[in-house]
Each structure stands twice: as C-alpha cells, then as structure tokens.
Amino acid sequence: MRIVLTYGTYDLLHIGHINLLRRAKELGDYLIVGLSTDEFNKIKGKKAYHNFDERKKLLEAIKYVDLIIEENSWEDKRKHIKEFNVDALVMGSDWEGKFDDLSDLCEITYLPRTEGISTTKIKRDLKYS
Ligand code: C2G
C-alpha cells in the first residue's frame, strides 16, 4: 500500500486542484490531504472564502481523496509523514524545492501546476466581471 500525502487550502475548488489530486493519487494507492485549517491560513496569509468544514466536505466528495487531516503548521509535515507511513509527499510546482528537507523521510515530488487557473484569479475575475 503506497501512501501519498499532499497539503493545501483547497479554497473555491477548481480544475487545478482536481488535476493535482488526480495525479497525486496516480502516484500511489492511498491519498491523504493535509487541509489547511482556518487558523493556519491566517499564518499563510490566506483568507479562504470557504471555512475548514466546507472545504473538507468538498474534498471528501472527490474520488481521489482517501483521508483528510488538519494542517495546523508548517512543521506538521515531518510528524504526519512518520505517523501515516507516507511513501511520497506530492505538491504543485509552485512549491518546487521547498520540502526537499523531508527527503530523508519519503520521496518528494513536485507536479506542474495547471496554468491559467487559481483561486486568486477566480476572485479577481468575479470582482471585475
Ligand atoms: N495547484 C495546482 N495548479 C493550480 C493551483 C493549485 O497544481 N492552478 C496545486 C498547488 O500547487 C497545491 C494544491 O494545488 O499543491 C493546493 O493549492 P492551494 O490550495 O493553493 O495550496 P497552498 O496554499 O499552496 O498550500 O504546506 C503547504 C501548503 O498548505 C500548500
């Protein structure tokens, strides 16, 4: 059983998120998503439109996702990788290199971002539409 782990805020769910989750799941058998809590989003400087419970419910409806855990801090990753016996940490390429320090615990894979879509772009386009 190859376990894959990824993290994110997953606000205003869009095709970029789905593409990431689909490819992450293709790299293993079981996909865990560390979902940023509302409190951690404040630390990340993000104000999500949907709160944690709403974002969790949306992710639970995605067939690629097997388990959702809370992401409460930048430091959570090392603990989670050990706790869940993770084989691979997978993130979008905007994080390229940022988690290589965890390569002593598991494989680190960065997947190309989906161009032309982001939560920020959605908010901006709606604001000026
Ligand atoms: N993503 C993507 N293509 C996009 C937008 C996002 O591949 N057009 C990927 C991101 O690279 C990330 C995942 O989708 O791997 C979730 O994106 P966000 O919710 O923006 O996650 P982020 O705020 O980057 O949180 O500790 C890590 C952080 O929690 C990651």
Coordinates of C-alpha atoms and ligand atoms in Angstrom, one line a residue, residues 6-11 14-21 23 34-36 40-41 44 46 55 71 73-75 77 89-95 99 111-119, ligand 1:
T6 CA -0.3 16.4 -0.1
Y7 CA -1.3 19.7 1.5
G8 CA -3.3 22.7 0.6
T9 CA -6.0 25.2 1.4
Y10 CA -8.3 24.0 -1.5
D11 CA -10.5 27.1 -1.4
H14 CA -11.2 24.3 -9.2
I15 CA -9.7 22.2 -12.0
G16 CA -6.1 22.9 -10.9
H17 CA -6.9 21.3 -7.6
I18 CA -8.5 18.3 -9.2
N19 CA -5.6 17.8 -11.6
L20 CA -3.2 17.8 -8.7
L21 CA -5.3 15.4 -6.6
R23 CA -2.1 12.9 -10.4
G34 CA -3.4 17.8 4.8
L35 CA -6.1 20.5 4.7
S36 CA -5.0 23.9 6.0
F40 CA -3.1 28.1 9.6
N41 CA -4.5 30.0 6.7
K44 CA -0.1 31.5 5.5
K46 CA -4.7 33.4 3.1
R55 CA -13.5 22.9 2.3
E71 CA -2.7 21.0 8.6
S73 CA 1.5 24.4 11.0
W74 CA 4.5 24.4 8.6
E75 CA 6.1 21.9 10.9
K77 CA 4.7 17.5 7.7
L89 CA 4.9 13.9 -0.5
V90 CA 3.4 15.4 -3.6
M91 CA 3.0 19.2 -4.2
G92 CA 2.4 21.5 -7.1
S93 CA 5.5 23.1 -8.8
D94 CA 4.9 26.4 -7.1
W95 CA 6.4 24.7 -4.1
F99 CA 10.1 20.5 1.0
L111 CA 3.9 18.3 -10.2
P112 CA 3.5 21.0 -12.9
R113 CA 0.8 23.5 -11.8
T114 CA -2.3 23.8 -14.0
E115 CA -1.8 27.0 -15.9
G116 CA -4.5 29.7 -16.2
I117 CA -6.5 28.9 -13.0
S118 CA -6.1 29.9 -9.4
T119 CA -8.4 30.8 -6.5
Ligands
C2G1 N1 -2.3 23.8 -7.7 C1 -2.0 23.4 -9.0 N2 -2.4 24.2 -10.0 C2 -3.1 25.4 -9.8 C3 -3.4 25.7 -8.5 C4 -3.0 24.9 -7.4 O1 -1.4 22.4 -9.2 N3 -3.5 26.1 -10.9 C5 -1.9 22.9 -6.6 C6 -0.9 23.6 -5.6 O2 0.4 23.6 -6.1 C7 -1.1 22.8 -4.4 C8 -2.5 22.4 -4.4 O3 -3.0 22.6 -5.8 O4 -0.2 21.6 -4.4 C9 -3.4 23.1 -3.5 O5 -3.3 24.5 -3.8 P1 -3.6 25.6 -2.7 O6 -4.9 25.3 -2.0 O7 -3.3 27.0 -3.2 O8 -2.4 25.2 -1.6 P2 -1.4 26.1 -0.9 O9 -2.0 27.3 -0.4 O10 -0.2 26.2 -1.9 O11 -1.0 25.2 0.4 O12 2.1 23.4 3.5 C10 1.7 23.5 2.1 C11 0.6 24.5 1.9 O13 -0.5 24.2 2.8 C12 0.1 24.4 0.4

